[in-house]
Amino acid sequence: MKNRVYNFSSGPAVMPEPVLEKAAKEMLNYAGSGMSVMEMSHRSAVYDSIIKEAEKLLRELMNIPDEYAVLFLQGGASLQFAMLPMNLACGSGKVDIVHTGMWSGRALAELKKLAKPHVVASSEDKTFTYIPELTADMFDPEADYVHVCWNNTIYGTKYSELPPCETPLVADMSSCILSEPVDVKRFGCIFAGAQKNLGPAGLTIVIIRRDLTGKAEGLPTMLDYVTHIKNASLYNTPPTYAIYMCKLVLEWLKDSGGVEAMAEINRRKAKAFYDFLDASNMFRATVRGRDRSIMNIPFVTGDDALNAKFIAEADAAGFVNLKGHRSVGGMRASIYNAMPEEGVLKLIEFMEAFEKKEAR
Ligand SMILES: *Cc1c(COP(=O)(O)O)cnc(C)c1O
């Protein structure tokens, strides 16, 4: 089949095939402009329609109210770990954070330099295989905001309910944005690197309540949200091609029925995979119960040599990038929106056959 593999990479990750085909078709001549989107001025009318449409689609798909700005930035989710405290930690300077894995760890490292962080709870004691229980009394009412990583890409956990806090909630949704509906109004800020569920690398989406911005003084221009809000993400040259690809992904998502329809498919894909793991005598999931991610599924056999053998044979059969993160080992299947259901079912079939063969 067109010699494409099933790519379970955690990111940059699989893109929807119709999106790649459309981009290929429009590569040399976008909409009669006689040039590629890559070659266009970001100030041109034709490009303006692309970035405006991308924002409009995201607002529509996520139901983002007007009191939130939608920004197309660079620097990855990682730069947000610093921009957020620089812009938002200017009341008490205190920031609450729930530590659930490497990405909240990276955020915490930046908070230590730029604010007064308080670790509300941590799941480090069990290698981040769960989301800690959170109660209202654990949060500091004086904190300027609370930082959470909504879906932990490496460990395969995700929140199933909102933390009980009154302060603005800031959520890293890099690996789960648009995977299921979220109520944007419950968050002060949602941010995501694009390379998992939105498009190619190089673009970061920030959705932020406007009234939280504009409180910091003396920030470098590029690190101030106000700059990007005032200039509609066109203060300097944005990642123009990545934004165009993101627009195509959003169009594809809308054509596929929107976030609710996608969530249904995602839950079906994840359920099939977890059901298989729970029934298997060889493979098992590392995360239990309600904290299981529907985007990133880590699993193990309990035997490093067998893990390695499985990864090599899967790779040869066209199921690639199943190796777990270097900090966890084992395997991980990232099954983002763009991973077709067929890819998950075929992987399960392959694993069943592998198990049978190795158990003999
Ligand atoms: C991938 C990822 C990041 C890092 O994103 P960059 O764009 O590489 O900075 C941060 N948080 C989460 C949850 C991620 O999955």
Tab-separated table of C-alpha atoms and ligand atoms in Angstrom:
chain	number	residue	atom	x	y	z
A	1	MET	CA	0.000	0.000	0.000
A	2	LYS	CA	1.902	3.001	-1.343
A	3	ASN	CA	4.821	1.786	0.813
A	4	ARG	CA	3.790	3.941	3.782
A	5	VAL	CA	4.366	2.469	7.227
A	6	TYR	CA	2.213	2.663	10.351
A	7	ASN	CA	4.108	5.284	12.296
A	8	PHE	CA	3.593	5.182	16.074
A	9	SER	CA	6.087	7.978	16.758
A	10	SER	CA	5.401	10.199	19.767
A	11	GLY	CA	6.300	13.280	17.724
A	12	PRO	CA	6.851	14.560	15.176
A	13	ALA	CA	4.130	12.114	14.385
A	14	VAL	CA	1.937	10.642	11.680
A	15	MET	CA	-0.052	13.151	9.617
A	16	PRO	CA	-3.435	12.461	8.004
A	17	GLU	CA	-2.751	11.088	4.534
A	18	PRO	CA	-5.350	13.304	2.805
A	19	VAL	CA	-3.556	16.319	4.294
A	20	LEU	CA	-0.212	15.247	2.855
A	21	GLU	CA	-1.849	14.608	-0.509
A	22	LYS	CA	-3.503	18.017	-0.549
A	23	ALA	CA	-0.245	19.727	0.423
A	24	ALA	CA	1.524	17.861	-2.371
A	25	LYS	CA	-1.101	18.936	-4.870
A	26	GLU	CA	-0.816	22.569	-3.781
A	27	MET	CA	2.961	22.542	-3.426
A	28	LEU	CA	3.950	24.388	-6.604
A	29	ASN	CA	0.960	26.634	-7.034
A	30	TYR	CA	-1.262	27.488	-4.096
A	31	ALA	CA	-4.769	28.567	-5.084
A	32	GLY	CA	-3.687	30.154	-8.352
A	33	SER	CA	-1.051	32.307	-6.677
A	34	GLY	CA	1.655	30.780	-8.884
A	35	MET	CA	3.828	29.966	-5.880
A	36	SER	CA	4.167	27.630	-2.941
A	37	VAL	CA	2.886	28.738	0.462
A	38	MET	CA	6.543	28.497	1.515
A	39	GLU	CA	7.468	31.275	-0.885
A	40	MET	CA	4.798	33.738	0.128
A	41	SER	CA	5.086	36.930	2.099
A	42	HIS	CA	3.431	36.541	5.464
A	43	ARG	CA	1.959	40.003	4.792
A	44	SER	CA	0.263	39.002	1.534
A	45	ALA	CA	-3.514	38.828	1.225
A	46	VAL	CA	-3.393	35.179	0.236
A	47	TYR	CA	-1.333	34.237	3.280
A	48	ASP	CA	-3.540	36.339	5.499
A	49	SER	CA	-6.491	34.200	4.453
A	50	ILE	CA	-4.563	31.052	5.462
A	51	ILE	CA	-3.662	32.154	8.998
A	52	LYS	CA	-7.127	33.656	9.564
A	53	GLU	CA	-8.781	30.437	8.411
A	54	ALA	CA	-6.521	28.356	10.689
A	55	GLU	CA	-7.565	30.465	13.677
A	56	LYS	CA	-11.223	30.371	12.690
A	57	LEU	CA	-11.184	26.581	12.363
A	58	LEU	CA	-9.442	26.094	15.713
A	59	ARG	CA	-11.938	28.418	17.407
A	60	GLU	CA	-14.807	26.530	15.834
A	61	LEU	CA	-13.479	23.030	16.601
A	62	MET	CA	-12.588	23.815	20.220
A	63	ASN	CA	-15.408	26.267	20.814
A	64	ILE	CA	-12.981	28.981	21.945
A	65	PRO	CA	-14.732	32.098	23.271
A	66	ASP	CA	-13.744	35.610	22.153
A	67	GLU	CA	-12.189	36.460	25.506
A	68	TYR	CA	-9.382	34.081	24.574
A	69	ALA	CA	-6.593	34.920	22.144
A	70	VAL	CA	-5.313	32.224	19.786
A	71	LEU	CA	-1.604	32.589	19.015
A	72	PHE	CA	0.658	30.881	16.493
A	73	LEU	CA	4.148	30.977	17.987
A	74	GLN	CA	7.535	29.309	17.742
A	75	GLY	CA	9.882	27.887	20.358
A	76	GLY	CA	7.872	24.735	21.052
A	77	ALA	CA	5.874	23.878	24.122
A	78	SER	CA	9.215	24.157	25.899
A	79	LEU	CA	9.400	27.931	25.450
A	80	GLN	CA	5.962	28.199	27.053
A	81	PHE	CA	7.426	26.740	30.235
A	82	ALA	CA	9.315	30.055	30.510
A	83	MET	CA	6.915	32.472	28.805
A	84	LEU	CA	4.075	31.489	31.126
A	85	PRO	CA	5.807	32.465	34.384
A	86	MET	CA	7.314	35.553	32.742
A	87	ASN	CA	3.876	36.765	31.722
A	88	LEU	CA	1.574	35.370	34.397
A	89	ALA	CA	3.554	35.009	37.630
A	90	CYS	CA	3.466	38.669	38.479
A	91	GLY	CA	0.979	38.847	41.320
A	92	SER	CA	2.240	36.816	44.269
A	93	GLY	CA	4.823	35.243	41.976
A	94	LYS	CA	3.727	31.856	43.299
A	95	VAL	CA	2.852	29.067	40.895
A	96	ASP	CA	1.320	25.699	41.779
A	97	ILE	CA	2.400	22.742	39.677
A	98	VAL	CA	1.401	19.083	39.607
A	99	HIS	CA	4.420	16.938	38.781
A	100	THR	CA	3.410	14.054	36.546
A	101	GLY	CA	6.414	13.398	34.349
A	102	MET	CA	9.287	14.747	32.323
A	103	TRP	CA	7.363	17.630	30.774
A	104	SER	CA	6.058	18.968	34.070
A	105	GLY	CA	9.638	18.486	35.289
A	106	ARG	CA	10.883	20.744	32.518
A	107	ALA	CA	8.211	23.292	33.398
A	108	LEU	CA	9.210	23.106	37.066
A	109	ALA	CA	12.854	23.760	36.192
A	110	GLU	CA	11.844	27.003	34.472
A	111	LEU	CA	9.514	27.975	37.318
A	112	LYS	CA	12.433	27.677	39.734
A	113	LYS	CA	14.270	30.331	37.749
A	114	LEU	CA	11.365	32.664	37.129
A	115	ALA	CA	8.807	32.265	39.926
A	116	LYS	CA	8.125	30.626	43.275
A	117	PRO	CA	6.875	27.148	42.421
A	118	HIS	CA	5.028	24.879	44.798
A	119	VAL	CA	4.683	21.208	43.867
A	120	VAL	CA	1.073	20.409	44.726
A	121	ALA	CA	1.512	16.669	44.234
A	122	SER	CA	3.802	14.306	42.380
A	123	SER	CA	3.598	10.794	40.979
A	124	GLU	CA	7.358	10.388	40.819
A	125	ASP	CA	7.267	7.709	43.562
A	126	LYS	CA	5.793	5.229	41.059
A	127	THR	CA	7.635	6.357	37.916
A	128	PHE	CA	4.738	8.649	36.986
A	129	THR	CA	2.367	5.785	36.254
A	130	TYR	CA	-0.631	7.599	37.710
A	131	ILE	CA	-2.205	11.031	38.158
A	132	PRO	CA	-2.108	12.034	41.837
A	133	GLU	CA	-5.354	12.520	43.709
A	134	LEU	CA	-5.938	16.261	44.075
A	135	THR	CA	-8.033	18.036	46.688
A	136	ALA	CA	-8.833	21.742	46.999
A	137	ASP	CA	-6.792	22.203	50.191
A	138	MET	CA	-3.597	21.230	48.360
A	139	PHE	CA	-3.666	24.371	46.232
A	140	ASP	CA	-2.373	27.777	47.254
A	141	PRO	CA	-5.182	30.337	46.825
A	142	GLU	CA	-2.517	33.027	46.358
A	143	ALA	CA	-0.874	31.303	43.410
A	144	ASP	CA	-0.954	33.218	40.141
A	145	TYR	CA	-1.785	30.017	38.281
A	146	VAL	CA	-1.620	26.226	38.368
A	147	HIS	CA	0.450	24.316	35.803
A	148	VAL	CA	-0.590	20.829	34.712
A	149	CYS	CA	0.476	18.527	31.897
A	150	TRP	CA	-2.875	17.225	30.691
A	151	ASN	CA	-1.580	14.175	28.843
A	152	ASN	CA	1.814	12.770	29.762
A	153	THR	CA	3.258	11.720	26.432
A	154	ILE	CA	6.096	9.647	27.855
A	155	TYR	CA	4.316	7.856	30.706
A	156	GLY	CA	0.892	7.519	29.095
A	157	THR	CA	-1.254	9.116	31.775
A	158	LYS	CA	-3.919	11.770	31.439
A	159	TYR	CA	-6.270	13.708	33.657
A	160	SER	CA	-9.841	12.504	33.740
A	161	GLU	CA	-11.182	15.452	35.715
A	162	LEU	CA	-10.340	19.090	36.364
A	163	PRO	CA	-8.121	19.807	39.379
A	164	PRO	CA	-10.206	21.423	42.149
A	165	CYS	CA	-8.491	24.838	42.138
A	166	GLU	CA	-9.801	28.384	41.977
A	167	THR	CA	-6.699	29.902	40.407
A	168	PRO	CA	-6.300	29.958	36.603
A	169	LEU	CA	-5.427	26.572	35.207
A	170	VAL	CA	-2.655	26.388	32.616
A	171	ALA	CA	-2.533	23.118	30.702
A	172	ASP	CA	0.134	21.643	28.464
A	173	MET	CA	-1.975	19.784	25.897
A	174	SER	CA	0.821	19.126	23.412
A	175	SER	CA	-0.025	15.452	22.992
A	176	CYS	CA	-3.810	15.534	23.385
A	177	ILE	CA	-5.157	18.776	21.931
A	178	LEU	CA	-8.240	18.035	19.779
A	179	SER	CA	-8.240	14.372	20.811
A	180	GLU	CA	-11.436	14.844	22.833
A	181	PRO	CA	-13.600	17.827	23.705
A	182	VAL	CA	-12.392	20.122	26.497
A	183	ASP	CA	-14.225	23.050	28.039
A	184	VAL	CA	-11.813	25.873	27.193
A	185	LYS	CA	-13.595	28.236	29.613
A	186	ARG	CA	-12.286	26.182	32.532
A	187	PHE	CA	-8.686	26.996	31.592
A	188	GLY	CA	-6.646	30.179	31.791
A	189	CYS	CA	-4.330	28.925	29.092
A	190	ILE	CA	-3.998	25.856	26.881
A	191	PHE	CA	-0.824	25.403	24.876
A	192	ALA	CA	0.528	22.742	22.542
A	193	GLY	CA	3.451	22.069	20.270
A	194	ALA	CA	1.947	21.211	16.892
A	195	GLN	CA	4.003	18.143	16.053
A	196	LYS	CA	1.784	15.582	17.777
A	197	ASN	CA	-1.812	16.293	16.891
A	198	LEU	CA	-1.834	19.502	14.865
A	199	GLY	CA	0.751	19.469	12.125
A	200	PRO	CA	4.495	19.578	11.592
A	201	ALA	CA	7.093	20.759	14.111
A	202	GLY	CA	7.974	24.430	14.364
A	203	LEU	CA	4.593	25.756	15.431
A	204	THR	CA	3.194	26.194	18.935
A	205	ILE	CA	-0.425	27.035	19.615
A	206	VAL	CA	-1.285	29.153	22.653
A	207	ILE	CA	-4.896	29.752	23.663
A	208	ILE	CA	-4.920	32.295	26.461
A	209	ARG	CA	-7.516	34.317	28.342
A	210	ARG	CA	-6.773	37.877	27.319
A	211	ASP	CA	-7.217	39.343	30.808
A	212	LEU	CA	-4.331	37.246	32.147
A	213	THR	CA	-1.879	38.985	29.818
A	214	GLY	CA	-0.368	42.467	29.899
A	215	LYS	CA	0.520	42.411	33.584
A	216	ALA	CA	4.270	41.920	33.303
A	217	GLU	CA	6.606	44.800	32.690
A	218	GLY	CA	9.857	45.006	30.800
A	219	LEU	CA	9.603	41.690	28.994
A	220	PRO	CA	11.580	41.141	25.809
A	221	THR	CA	9.192	41.940	22.971
A	222	MET	CA	9.072	38.418	21.546
A	223	LEU	CA	8.400	36.880	24.970
A	224	ASP	CA	5.422	39.082	25.758
A	225	TYR	CA	2.025	37.593	24.811
A	226	VAL	CA	0.744	41.140	24.306
A	227	THR	CA	3.059	41.582	21.308
A	228	HIS	CA	1.581	38.550	19.601
A	229	ILE	CA	-2.000	39.361	20.545
A	230	LYS	CA	-1.718	42.938	19.235
A	231	ASN	CA	-0.163	41.763	15.984
A	232	ALA	CA	-2.364	38.699	15.404
A	233	SER	CA	0.728	36.446	15.507
A	234	LEU	CA	2.329	38.523	12.734
A	235	TYR	CA	4.724	40.712	14.718
A	236	ASN	CA	7.589	38.915	13.012
A	237	THR	CA	7.586	36.129	10.440
A	238	PRO	CA	5.549	33.251	11.832
A	239	PRO	CA	6.198	29.615	10.827
A	240	THR	CA	4.138	30.157	7.693
A	241	TYR	CA	4.252	26.695	6.169
A	242	ALA	CA	3.600	24.914	9.477
A	243	ILE	CA	0.550	27.137	10.003
A	244	TYR	CA	-0.696	26.225	6.527
A	245	MET	CA	-0.256	22.510	7.303
A	246	CYS	CA	-2.065	23.028	10.591
A	247	LYS	CA	-4.921	24.623	8.668
A	248	LEU	CA	-5.123	21.539	6.438
A	249	VAL	CA	-5.173	19.271	9.518
A	250	LEU	CA	-7.989	21.343	11.034
A	251	GLU	CA	-9.967	21.164	7.763
A	252	TRP	CA	-9.484	17.405	7.752
A	253	LEU	CA	-10.656	17.184	11.353
A	254	LYS	CA	-13.740	19.236	10.575
A	255	ASP	CA	-14.489	17.090	7.514
A	256	SER	CA	-14.089	14.011	9.718
A	257	GLY	CA	-16.930	15.214	11.913
A	258	GLY	CA	-15.100	17.397	14.422
A	259	VAL	CA	-13.621	16.728	17.844
A	260	GLU	CA	-16.550	14.714	19.231
A	261	ALA	CA	-16.448	12.288	16.293
A	262	MET	CA	-12.655	12.063	16.528
A	263	ALA	CA	-12.876	11.388	20.273
A	264	GLU	CA	-15.183	8.474	19.644
A	265	ILE	CA	-12.698	6.913	17.225
A	266	ASN	CA	-9.814	7.649	19.602
A	267	ARG	CA	-11.574	5.965	22.519
A	268	ARG	CA	-12.372	2.958	20.342
A	269	LYS	CA	-8.741	2.701	19.199
A	270	ALA	CA	-7.416	2.978	22.763
A	271	LYS	CA	-9.973	0.543	24.160
A	272	ALA	CA	-9.105	-2.102	21.578
A	273	PHE	CA	-5.435	-1.722	22.452
A	274	TYR	CA	-5.868	-1.746	26.242
A	275	ASP	CA	-8.307	-4.673	26.029
A	276	PHE	CA	-5.696	-6.618	24.123
A	277	LEU	CA	-2.938	-5.719	26.611
A	278	ASP	CA	-5.114	-6.612	29.603
A	279	ALA	CA	-5.932	-10.011	28.123
A	280	SER	CA	-2.406	-10.803	26.925
A	281	ASN	CA	-0.084	-13.169	28.760
A	282	MET	CA	2.987	-11.531	27.254
A	283	PHE	CA	2.301	-7.793	27.017
A	284	ARG	CA	0.917	-5.514	29.698
A	285	ALA	CA	0.089	-1.840	30.007
A	286	THR	CA	2.113	0.119	32.562
A	287	VAL	CA	-0.720	2.504	33.486
A	288	ARG	CA	-3.827	1.293	35.241
A	289	GLY	CA	-7.428	2.357	35.389
A	290	ARG	CA	-8.825	5.787	34.758
A	291	ASP	CA	-5.490	7.552	34.303
A	292	ARG	CA	-4.794	5.825	30.984
A	293	SER	CA	-4.048	8.075	28.043
A	294	ILE	CA	-5.924	7.489	24.798
A	295	MET	CA	-3.039	9.014	22.805
A	296	ASN	CA	0.151	7.406	24.169
A	297	ILE	CA	0.100	3.816	25.355
A	298	PRO	CA	3.254	2.467	27.009
A	299	PHE	CA	3.526	-1.294	27.418
A	300	VAL	CA	6.106	-3.938	28.349
A	301	THR	CA	6.724	-7.658	28.277
A	302	GLY	CA	8.831	-7.639	31.435
A	303	ASP	CA	11.835	-8.971	29.510
A	304	ASP	CA	14.242	-6.506	27.855
A	305	ALA	CA	15.458	-8.986	25.251
A	306	LEU	CA	11.901	-9.853	24.267
A	307	ASN	CA	11.009	-6.140	24.081
A	308	ALA	CA	13.921	-5.575	21.720
A	309	LYS	CA	12.956	-8.560	19.583
A	310	PHE	CA	9.376	-7.359	19.370
A	311	ILE	CA	10.405	-3.829	18.398
A	312	ALA	CA	12.740	-5.121	15.666
A	313	GLU	CA	10.175	-7.525	14.184
A	314	ALA	CA	7.390	-4.947	14.351
A	315	ASP	CA	9.628	-2.450	12.586
A	316	ALA	CA	10.400	-4.948	9.819
A	317	ALA	CA	6.656	-5.541	9.405
A	318	GLY	CA	5.951	-1.817	8.947
A	319	PHE	CA	4.914	-0.857	12.497
A	320	VAL	CA	7.578	1.688	13.297
A	321	ASN	CA	8.693	3.864	16.211
A	322	LEU	CA	7.318	1.586	18.925
A	323	LYS	CA	10.342	1.900	21.185
A	324	GLY	CA	9.459	3.460	24.538
A	325	HIS	CA	11.060	6.700	25.719
A	326	ARG	CA	14.658	6.237	26.840
A	327	SER	CA	13.655	7.111	30.407
A	328	VAL	CA	11.035	4.333	30.627
A	329	GLY	CA	12.149	1.548	28.291
A	330	GLY	CA	9.716	-1.022	26.903
A	331	MET	CA	7.370	0.036	24.142
A	332	ARG	CA	4.972	2.869	23.477
A	333	ALA	CA	2.354	3.229	20.782
A	334	SER	CA	1.366	6.827	20.100
A	335	ILE	CA	-2.014	6.720	18.423
A	336	TYR	CA	-2.819	10.342	17.667
A	337	ASN	CA	-5.830	11.521	15.661
A	338	ALA	CA	-4.042	10.845	12.386
A	339	MET	CA	-3.358	7.170	13.203
A	340	PRO	CA	-6.132	5.320	11.394
A	341	GLU	CA	-8.140	2.786	13.369
A	342	GLU	CA	-6.940	0.176	10.886
A	343	GLY	CA	-3.342	0.841	11.972
A	344	VAL	CA	-4.168	0.058	15.590
A	345	LEU	CA	-6.140	-3.080	14.716
A	346	LYS	CA	-3.343	-4.336	12.464
A	347	LEU	CA	-0.779	-3.722	15.217
A	348	ILE	CA	-2.914	-5.724	17.652
A	349	GLU	CA	-3.098	-8.560	15.115
A	350	PHE	CA	0.661	-8.453	14.729
A	351	MET	CA	1.129	-8.560	18.506
A	352	GLU	CA	-1.252	-11.510	18.829
A	353	ALA	CA	0.730	-13.421	16.234
A	354	PHE	CA	4.016	-12.487	17.917
A	355	GLU	CA	2.747	-13.670	21.272
A	356	LYS	CA	1.588	-16.984	19.838
A	357	LYS	CA	4.875	-17.532	18.021
A	358	GLU	CA	7.038	-16.695	21.051
A	359	ALA	CA	4.958	-18.690	23.531
A	360	ARG	CA	5.474	-21.932	21.621
B	1	LIG	C1	6.407	16.988	23.072
B	1	LIG	C2	5.970	17.653	24.323
B	1	LIG	C3	6.595	18.813	24.811
B	1	LIG	C4	7.799	19.436	24.145
B	1	LIG	O1	7.426	20.103	23.021
B	1	LIG	P1	8.502	20.926	22.151
B	1	LIG	O2	7.630	21.462	21.075
B	1	LIG	O3	9.521	19.950	21.684
B	1	LIG	O4	9.075	21.977	23.016
B	1	LIG	C5	6.084	19.407	25.946
B	1	LIG	N1	5.023	18.882	26.594
B	1	LIG	C6	4.414	17.753	26.162
B	1	LIG	C7	3.253	17.208	26.911
B	1	LIG	C8	4.864	17.110	25.020
B	1	LIG	O5	4.261	15.990	24.597
